Tab-separated table of C-alpha atoms in Angstrom:
chain	number	residue	atom	x	y	z
A	1321	UNK	CA	-110.651	136.734	-42.544
A	1322	UNK	CA	-109.767	139.080	-39.692
A	1323	UNK	CA	-112.641	141.057	-38.181
A	1324	UNK	CA	-113.590	144.094	-40.215
A	1325	UNK	CA	-111.321	143.281	-43.167
A	1326	UNK	CA	-113.059	142.617	-46.514
A	1327	UNK	CA	-112.141	139.404	-48.386
A	1328	UNK	CA	-108.861	139.597	-50.267
A	1329	UNK	CA	-108.945	138.367	-53.841
A	1330	UNK	CA	-106.011	139.683	-55.893
A	1331	UNK	CA	-105.995	139.430	-59.695
A	1332	UNK	CA	-103.988	136.526	-61.186
A	1333	UNK	CA	-100.339	137.055	-61.977
A	1334	UNK	CA	-99.521	137.384	-65.675
A	1335	UNK	CA	-95.807	137.568	-66.557
A	1336	UNK	CA	-94.705	140.096	-69.125
A	1337	UNK	CA	-92.349	139.690	-72.057
A	1338	UNK	CA	-89.512	138.808	-72.037
A	1339	UNK	CA	-89.500	137.537	-68.457
A	1340	UNK	CA	-90.955	134.097	-69.114
A	1341	UNK	CA	-90.314	131.261	-66.666
A	1342	UNK	CA	-89.237	131.127	-63.072
A	1343	UNK	CA	-85.527	131.712	-63.677
A	1344	UNK	CA	-85.917	134.855	-65.777
A	1345	UNK	CA	-88.431	136.148	-63.229
A	1346	UNK	CA	-85.867	135.526	-60.483
A	1347	UNK	CA	-82.912	137.229	-62.182
A	1348	UNK	CA	-84.802	140.032	-63.944
A	1349	UNK	CA	-83.708	142.786	-61.520
A	1350	UNK	CA	-80.085	141.694	-61.754
A	1351	UNK	CA	-80.198	141.787	-65.554
A	1352	UNK	CA	-82.296	144.916	-66.046
A	1353	UNK	CA	-81.088	146.933	-63.032
A	1354	UNK	CA	-84.242	149.062	-62.754
A	1355	UNK	CA	-84.122	152.519	-61.171
A	1356	UNK	CA	-86.577	153.473	-58.433
A	1357	UNK	CA	-85.851	157.105	-57.494
A	1358	UNK	CA	-86.073	157.968	-53.813
A	1359	UNK	CA	-85.130	161.091	-51.911
A	1360	UNK	CA	-82.011	160.766	-49.713
A	1361	UNK	CA	-84.090	160.465	-46.537
A	1362	UNK	CA	-82.889	160.606	-42.936
A	1363	UNK	CA	-80.415	158.179	-41.415
A	1364	UNK	CA	-81.621	156.535	-38.213
A	1365	UNK	CA	-79.272	154.643	-35.900
A	1366	UNK	CA	-80.442	151.759	-33.738
A	1367	UNK	CA	-77.979	150.569	-31.072
A	1368	UNK	CA	-78.826	146.990	-30.178
A	1369	UNK	CA	-79.792	146.261	-26.580
A	1370	UNK	CA	-77.941	142.928	-26.240
A	1371	UNK	CA	-74.608	144.350	-25.072
A	1372	UNK	CA	-72.861	143.648	-28.391
A	1373	UNK	CA	-72.315	147.307	-29.253
A	1374	UNK	CA	-73.787	146.617	-32.689
A	1375	UNK	CA	-75.641	149.425	-34.438
A	1376	UNK	CA	-78.200	149.015	-37.227
A	1377	UNK	CA	-78.701	151.798	-39.750
A	1378	UNK	CA	-81.945	152.602	-41.498
A	1379	UNK	CA	-83.120	155.189	-43.992
A	1380	UNK	CA	-86.367	157.001	-43.147
A	1381	UNK	CA	-88.196	158.599	-46.061
A	1382	UNK	CA	-91.504	160.416	-45.914
A	1383	UNK	CA	-93.936	161.583	-48.551
A	1384	UNK	CA	-93.753	165.085	-47.102
A	1385	UNK	CA	-97.448	165.736	-46.582
A	1386	UNK	CA	-100.142	165.405	-43.946
A	1387	UNK	CA	-100.809	161.769	-44.845
A	1388	UNK	CA	-97.498	160.872	-43.204
A	1389	UNK	CA	-98.962	161.811	-39.821
A	1390	UNK	CA	-101.902	159.440	-40.227
A	1391	UNK	CA	-100.573	156.303	-41.873
A	1392	UNK	CA	-98.541	153.570	-40.158
A	1393	UNK	CA	-94.779	153.513	-40.610
A	1394	UNK	CA	-93.780	150.841	-43.151
A	1395	UNK	CA	-90.613	148.986	-42.091
A	1396	UNK	CA	-88.945	147.051	-44.913
A	1397	UNK	CA	-86.755	143.987	-44.243
A	1398	UNK	CA	-84.489	142.821	-47.079
A	1399	UNK	CA	-83.500	139.280	-47.951
A	1400	UNK	CA	-80.237	137.321	-47.846
A	1401	UNK	CA	-77.244	139.428	-49.018
A	1402	UNK	CA	-79.623	142.387	-49.487
A	1403	UNK	CA	-79.781	145.875	-48.012
A	1404	UNK	CA	-81.850	149.039	-47.951
A	1405	UNK	CA	-80.891	149.555	-51.606
A	1406	UNK	CA	-81.984	146.193	-52.986
A	1407	UNK	CA	-84.099	146.684	-56.110
A	1408	UNK	CA	-87.209	145.087	-54.611
A	1409	UNK	CA	-86.933	147.188	-51.432
A	1410	UNK	CA	-86.654	150.418	-53.381
A	1411	UNK	CA	-89.568	149.475	-55.667
A	1412	UNK	CA	-91.906	148.842	-52.755
A	1413	UNK	CA	-90.656	151.931	-50.920
A	1414	UNK	CA	-91.575	153.999	-53.977
A	1415	UNK	CA	-95.064	152.490	-54.056
A	1416	UNK	CA	-95.690	153.080	-50.343
A	1417	UNK	CA	-94.397	156.638	-50.445
A	1418	UNK	CA	-96.735	157.346	-53.346
A	1419	UNK	CA	-99.563	156.084	-51.150
A	1420	UNK	CA	-98.599	158.426	-48.319
A	1421	UNK	CA	-96.827	155.950	-45.993
A	1422	UNK	CA	-93.595	156.934	-44.240
A	1423	UNK	CA	-91.008	154.242	-44.979
A	1424	UNK	CA	-88.028	152.925	-43.026
A	1425	UNK	CA	-85.647	150.811	-45.123
A	1426	UNK	CA	-83.698	148.878	-42.511
A	1427	UNK	CA	-80.245	147.389	-42.975
A	1428	UNK	CA	-80.441	144.331	-40.774
A	1429	UNK	CA	-77.570	143.414	-38.490
A	1430	UNK	CA	-74.346	143.385	-40.498
A	1431	UNK	CA	-76.033	144.175	-43.833
A	1432	UNK	CA	-75.389	147.099	-46.150
A	1433	UNK	CA	-74.260	150.201	-44.291
A	1434	UNK	CA	-74.672	148.361	-40.983
A	1435	UNK	CA	-71.808	145.959	-41.809
A	1436	UNK	CA	-68.843	147.873	-40.341
A	1437	UNK	CA	-70.862	148.713	-37.209
A	1438	UNK	CA	-71.744	145.121	-36.313
A	1439	UNK	CA	-69.786	142.224	-34.842
A	1440	UNK	CA	-72.698	139.829	-35.504
A	1441	UNK	CA	-74.868	139.019	-38.526
A	1442	UNK	CA	-78.603	138.756	-39.178
A	1443	UNK	CA	-80.240	135.387	-39.737
A	1444	UNK	CA	-83.692	134.011	-40.592
A	1445	UNK	CA	-85.061	134.360	-37.074
A	1446	UNK	CA	-83.297	137.314	-35.438
A	1447	UNK	CA	-86.574	138.869	-34.342
A	1448	UNK	CA	-85.007	140.431	-31.254
A	1449	UNK	CA	-83.402	143.006	-33.546
A	1450	UNK	CA	-86.780	143.904	-35.040
A	1451	UNK	CA	-88.232	144.277	-31.553
A	1452	UNK	CA	-85.294	146.458	-30.475
A	1453	UNK	CA	-85.682	148.710	-33.525
A	1454	UNK	CA	-89.409	149.155	-32.925
A	1455	UNK	CA	-88.804	150.037	-29.284
A	1456	UNK	CA	-86.213	152.655	-30.311
A	1457	UNK	CA	-88.360	154.526	-32.831
A	1458	UNK	CA	-89.542	158.057	-31.993
A	1459	UNK	CA	-93.036	157.874	-30.388
A	1460	UNK	CA	-94.576	160.385	-32.794
A	1461	UNK	CA	-93.392	158.287	-35.753
A	1462	UNK	CA	-95.093	155.105	-34.540
A	1463	UNK	CA	-98.192	156.664	-32.996
A	1464	UNK	CA	-100.331	155.380	-35.920
A	1465	UNK	CA	-98.590	151.997	-35.614
A	1466	UNK	CA	-96.295	150.115	-38.012
A	1467	UNK	CA	-96.571	147.619	-40.831
A	1468	UNK	CA	-93.762	145.170	-41.579
A	1469	UNK	CA	-92.813	144.002	-45.074
A	1470	UNK	CA	-90.118	141.389	-45.640
A	1471	UNK	CA	-88.671	139.528	-48.597
A	1472	UNK	CA	-87.211	136.010	-48.634
A	1473	UNK	CA	-85.128	135.567	-45.452
A	1474	UNK	CA	-86.445	138.911	-44.173
A	1475	UNK	CA	-89.965	137.637	-44.862
A	1476	UNK	CA	-89.391	134.593	-42.659
A	1477	UNK	CA	-88.082	136.862	-39.886
A	1478	UNK	CA	-91.105	139.128	-40.351
A	1479	UNK	CA	-93.607	136.253	-40.031
A	1480	UNK	CA	-91.807	134.752	-37.033
A	1481	UNK	CA	-91.923	138.140	-35.313
A	1482	UNK	CA	-95.644	138.503	-36.020
A	1483	UNK	CA	-96.278	135.029	-34.600
A	1484	UNK	CA	-94.290	135.711	-31.443
A	1485	UNK	CA	-96.349	138.794	-30.552
A	1486	UNK	CA	-94.984	140.951	-27.719
A	1487	UNK	CA	-94.885	144.110	-29.830
A	1488	UNK	CA	-93.341	147.232	-28.247
A	1489	UNK	CA	-95.476	149.433	-30.536
A	1490	UNK	CA	-98.809	148.753	-32.266
A	1491	UNK	CA	-98.294	146.486	-35.291
A	1492	UNK	CA	-101.157	146.966	-37.734
A	1493	UNK	CA	-100.217	144.407	-40.393
A	1494	UNK	CA	-97.423	142.452	-42.022
A	1495	UNK	CA	-96.487	141.113	-45.428
A	1496	UNK	CA	-93.951	138.543	-46.617
A	1497	UNK	CA	-92.872	137.940	-50.191
A	1498	UNK	CA	-91.185	134.660	-51.210
A	1499	UNK	CA	-90.500	133.696	-47.592
A	1500	UNK	CA	-88.777	130.317	-46.942
A	1501	UNK	CA	-91.266	129.336	-44.236
A	1502	UNK	CA	-89.705	125.837	-44.007
A	1503	UNK	CA	-86.004	126.642	-43.712
A	1504	UNK	CA	-84.683	123.074	-43.842
A	1505	UNK	CA	-86.620	122.192	-46.998
A	1506	UNK	CA	-85.610	125.465	-48.628
A	1507	UNK	CA	-81.943	124.929	-47.785
A	1508	UNK	CA	-82.015	121.471	-49.340
A	1509	UNK	CA	-83.644	122.711	-52.538
A	1510	UNK	CA	-81.384	125.741	-52.773
A	1511	UNK	CA	-78.342	123.475	-52.606
A	1512	UNK	CA	-79.595	121.134	-55.341
A	1513	UNK	CA	-77.704	120.878	-58.671
A	1514	UNK	CA	-80.349	122.871	-60.536
A	1515	UNK	CA	-79.687	125.884	-58.325
A	1516	UNK	CA	-75.899	125.782	-58.558
A	1517	UNK	CA	-75.661	129.210	-60.233
A	1518	UNK	CA	-77.760	130.905	-57.553
A	1519	UNK	CA	-76.188	128.936	-54.723
A	1520	UNK	CA	-72.581	129.629	-55.624
A	1521	UNK	CA	-73.268	133.329	-56.172
A	1522	UNK	CA	-75.001	133.871	-52.830
A	1523	UNK	CA	-72.595	131.687	-50.867
A	1524	UNK	CA	-69.706	133.622	-52.434
A	1525	UNK	CA	-71.276	136.919	-51.353
A	1526	UNK	CA	-71.761	135.636	-47.803
A	1527	UNK	CA	-68.154	134.467	-47.598
A	1528	UNK	CA	-66.900	137.759	-49.065
A	1529	UNK	CA	-68.834	139.729	-46.447
A	1530	UNK	CA	-67.303	137.705	-43.630
A	1531	UNK	CA	-63.785	138.162	-45.011
A	1532	UNK	CA	-64.225	141.888	-45.646
A	1533	UNK	CA	-65.361	142.323	-42.044
A	1534	UNK	CA	-62.958	139.843	-40.458
A	1535	UNK	CA	-61.798	142.435	-37.915
A	1536	UNK	CA	-65.321	142.887	-36.545
A	1537	UNK	CA	-66.800	139.388	-36.852
A	1538	UNK	CA	-63.675	137.670	-35.535
A	1539	UNK	CA	-61.161	135.167	-36.885
A	1540	UNK	CA	-63.093	132.106	-35.730
A	1541	UNK	CA	-66.265	132.864	-37.676
A	1542	UNK	CA	-64.482	134.318	-40.692
A	1543	UNK	CA	-62.433	131.106	-40.989
A	1544	UNK	CA	-65.510	128.931	-40.490
A	1545	UNK	CA	-67.319	130.811	-43.247
A	1546	UNK	CA	-64.401	130.363	-45.600
A	1547	UNK	CA	-64.460	126.580	-45.110
A	1548	UNK	CA	-68.228	126.187	-45.754
A	1549	UNK	CA	-68.914	123.950	-48.760
A	1550	UNK	CA	-72.526	124.992	-49.267
A	1551	UNK	CA	-75.325	126.982	-47.619
A	1552	UNK	CA	-76.287	124.133	-45.281
A	1553	UNK	CA	-72.643	123.861	-44.222
A	1554	UNK	CA	-72.474	127.646	-43.699
A	1555	UNK	CA	-75.521	127.504	-41.455
A	1556	UNK	CA	-74.127	124.463	-39.642
A	1557	UNK	CA	-70.626	125.883	-39.086
A	1558	UNK	CA	-71.369	129.582	-38.709
A	1559	UNK	CA	-74.961	130.665	-38.147
A	1560	UNK	CA	-76.019	127.903	-35.749
A	1561	UNK	CA	-73.037	127.772	-33.334
A	1562	UNK	CA	-72.549	131.563	-33.495
A	1563	UNK	CA	-76.082	131.942	-32.143
A	1564	UNK	CA	-76.146	129.093	-29.643
A	1565	UNK	CA	-77.704	126.232	-31.631
A	1566	UNK	CA	-76.212	122.774	-32.036
A	1567	UNK	CA	-76.229	122.865	-35.829
A	1568	UNK	CA	-78.215	123.697	-38.935
A	1569	UNK	CA	-81.131	121.320	-38.135
A	1570	UNK	CA	-81.808	123.033	-34.798
A	1571	UNK	CA	-81.380	126.506	-36.293
A	1572	UNK	CA	-83.904	125.669	-39.009
A	1573	UNK	CA	-86.378	124.044	-36.618
A	1574	UNK	CA	-86.337	126.922	-34.120
A	1575	UNK	CA	-86.611	129.707	-36.691
A	1576	UNK	CA	-88.886	128.420	-39.456
A	1577	UNK	CA	-91.877	130.732	-39.531
A	1578	UNK	CA	-94.161	127.847	-40.542
A	1579	UNK	CA	-94.669	126.945	-36.896
A	1580	UNK	CA	-95.453	130.587	-36.023
A	1581	UNK	CA	-98.147	131.140	-38.672
A	1582	UNK	CA	-100.984	129.719	-36.518
A	1583	UNK	CA	-100.206	132.271	-33.802
A	1584	UNK	CA	-100.294	135.437	-35.912
A	1585	UNK	CA	-103.004	137.814	-34.714
A	1586	UNK	CA	-102.595	140.769	-37.040
A	1587	UNK	CA	-103.527	140.760	-40.750
A	1588	UNK	CA	-100.620	139.197	-42.638
A	1589	UNK	CA	-100.196	138.893	-46.398
A	1590	UNK	CA	-98.098	136.062	-47.805
A	1591	UNK	CA	-97.176	136.385	-51.502
A	1592	UNK	CA	-95.486	133.359	-53.010
A	1593	UNK	CA	-94.913	131.702	-56.376
A	1594	UNK	CA	-95.295	127.942	-56.433
A	1595	UNK	CA	-92.603	127.757	-59.135
A	1596	UNK	CA	-90.050	129.510	-56.899
A	1597	UNK	CA	-86.743	127.782	-57.758
A	1598	UNK	CA	-85.412	128.275	-54.216
A	1599	UNK	CA	-88.403	127.362	-52.061
A	1600	UNK	CA	-90.382	124.088	-52.274
A	1601	UNK	CA	-94.136	124.631	-52.723
A	1602	UNK	CA	-95.230	121.939	-50.256
A	1603	UNK	CA	-95.323	124.084	-47.107
A	1604	UNK	CA	-97.502	126.664	-48.851
A	1605	UNK	CA	-99.752	124.094	-50.506
A	1606	UNK	CA	-100.286	122.042	-47.372
A	1607	UNK	CA	-100.802	124.783	-44.788
A	1608	UNK	CA	-104.427	125.050	-43.497
A	1609	UNK	CA	-104.906	128.720	-44.360
A	1610	UNK	CA	-108.555	128.813	-43.378
A	1611	UNK	CA	-107.657	127.857	-39.801
A	1612	UNK	CA	-106.223	131.333	-39.131
A	1613	UNK	CA	-108.420	134.214	-40.363
A	1614	UNK	CA	-105.539	136.681	-40.015
A	1615	UNK	CA	-103.567	135.082	-42.858
A	1616	UNK	CA	-104.046	136.269	-46.425
A	1617	UNK	CA	-102.246	133.962	-48.896
A	1618	UNK	CA	-101.661	135.279	-52.425
A	1619	UNK	CA	-100.260	132.206	-54.150
A	1620	UNK	CA	-99.396	132.192	-57.831
A	1621	UNK	CA	-98.379	129.317	-60.067
A	1622	UNK	CA	-95.588	131.481	-61.529
A	1623	UNK	CA	-93.383	134.380	-60.511
A	1624	UNK	CA	-90.024	132.934	-59.479
A	1625	UNK	CA	-88.218	134.093	-56.341
A	1626	UNK	CA	-88.930	137.746	-55.463
A	1627	UNK	CA	-89.892	138.195	-59.095
A	1628	UNK	CA	-93.550	138.745	-60.092
A	1629	UNK	CA	-92.674	141.021	-63.027
A	1630	UNK	CA	-96.069	141.271	-64.674
A	1631	UNK	CA	-98.003	143.105	-67.324
A	1632	UNK	CA	-99.306	145.551	-64.702
A	1633	UNK	CA	-96.029	146.070	-62.870
A	1634	UNK	CA	-94.705	144.095	-59.900
A	1635	UNK	CA	-97.519	141.753	-58.898
A	1636	UNK	CA	-96.341	141.395	-55.287
A	1637	UNK	CA	-96.487	145.187	-54.913
A	1638	UNK	CA	-99.931	145.227	-56.460
A	1639	UNK	CA	-101.075	142.593	-53.947
A	1640	UNK	CA	-99.575	144.627	-51.116
A	1641	UNK	CA	-101.325	147.768	-52.333
A	1642	UNK	CA	-104.692	146.002	-52.496
A	1643	UNK	CA	-104.125	144.346	-49.114
A	1644	UNK	CA	-103.289	147.583	-47.316
A	1645	UNK	CA	-106.193	149.338	-49.022
A	1646	UNK	CA	-108.583	146.837	-47.414
A	1647	UNK	CA	-107.339	147.223	-43.851
């Protein structure tokens, strides 16, 4: 383990009734629509520095006491088709605020309230946007440093960023929940017949976003999105060429965080369920965790994808709470 950090040994995950099995764990938030009350917060605008004119919007919320001046800023990165208001983002924001952390819920490029302000879209490895946001934050807000928390696609981006280094502000720690660290393998599994319900729903949302924002993303990419047969095809026809890669295989190879894990030099928590219906377990099972003392894997046999609805609340949040408490 990293110098000065006690060993991390979270309690086992125990699902709670009636959310048995990986699929019910995965869809629980969609079915139950839980409420996590947050104050309105302050809107922050982040013009991107790549000449695109794109602007990312984030919501900054503070606990409103002296602890905010001492704890790192927690920056939360949502997953595919998510936003600052995704259930899992709001749940973790509530936890962190209760612990005295200021929280920035970021809408990544083209997501949520950022959509009409962006001509481009986020992807699994757009770490330049994270770096640009960090560099744009008020100095007094990041004086204690920042911690990054990402889910699913945002988790992969988070881990890739941590592995790249070159931080414009002090990064104290990171966490990723249900991250597809091997993008090609995850894309293949996600497109399998058993995931048809999930696949068609998310692909439909991605296509709808591109059509709703046709005027900003451009006819070429909106048409390409409309013709995509599946997620792999979407990445091959839209994401890869739009960002300068030859196709989906190169996009996946360049941006999979698996190859960046050995280079991470800040404490990083990885929470993952080996029964995740979207992400194959092999990359997590086979990775030599002990070779990098900065990595803290919290692997569970159950939990689904961004699920972990347990008897003691959301297990991934409990792991995060314990992890941060040990830093």
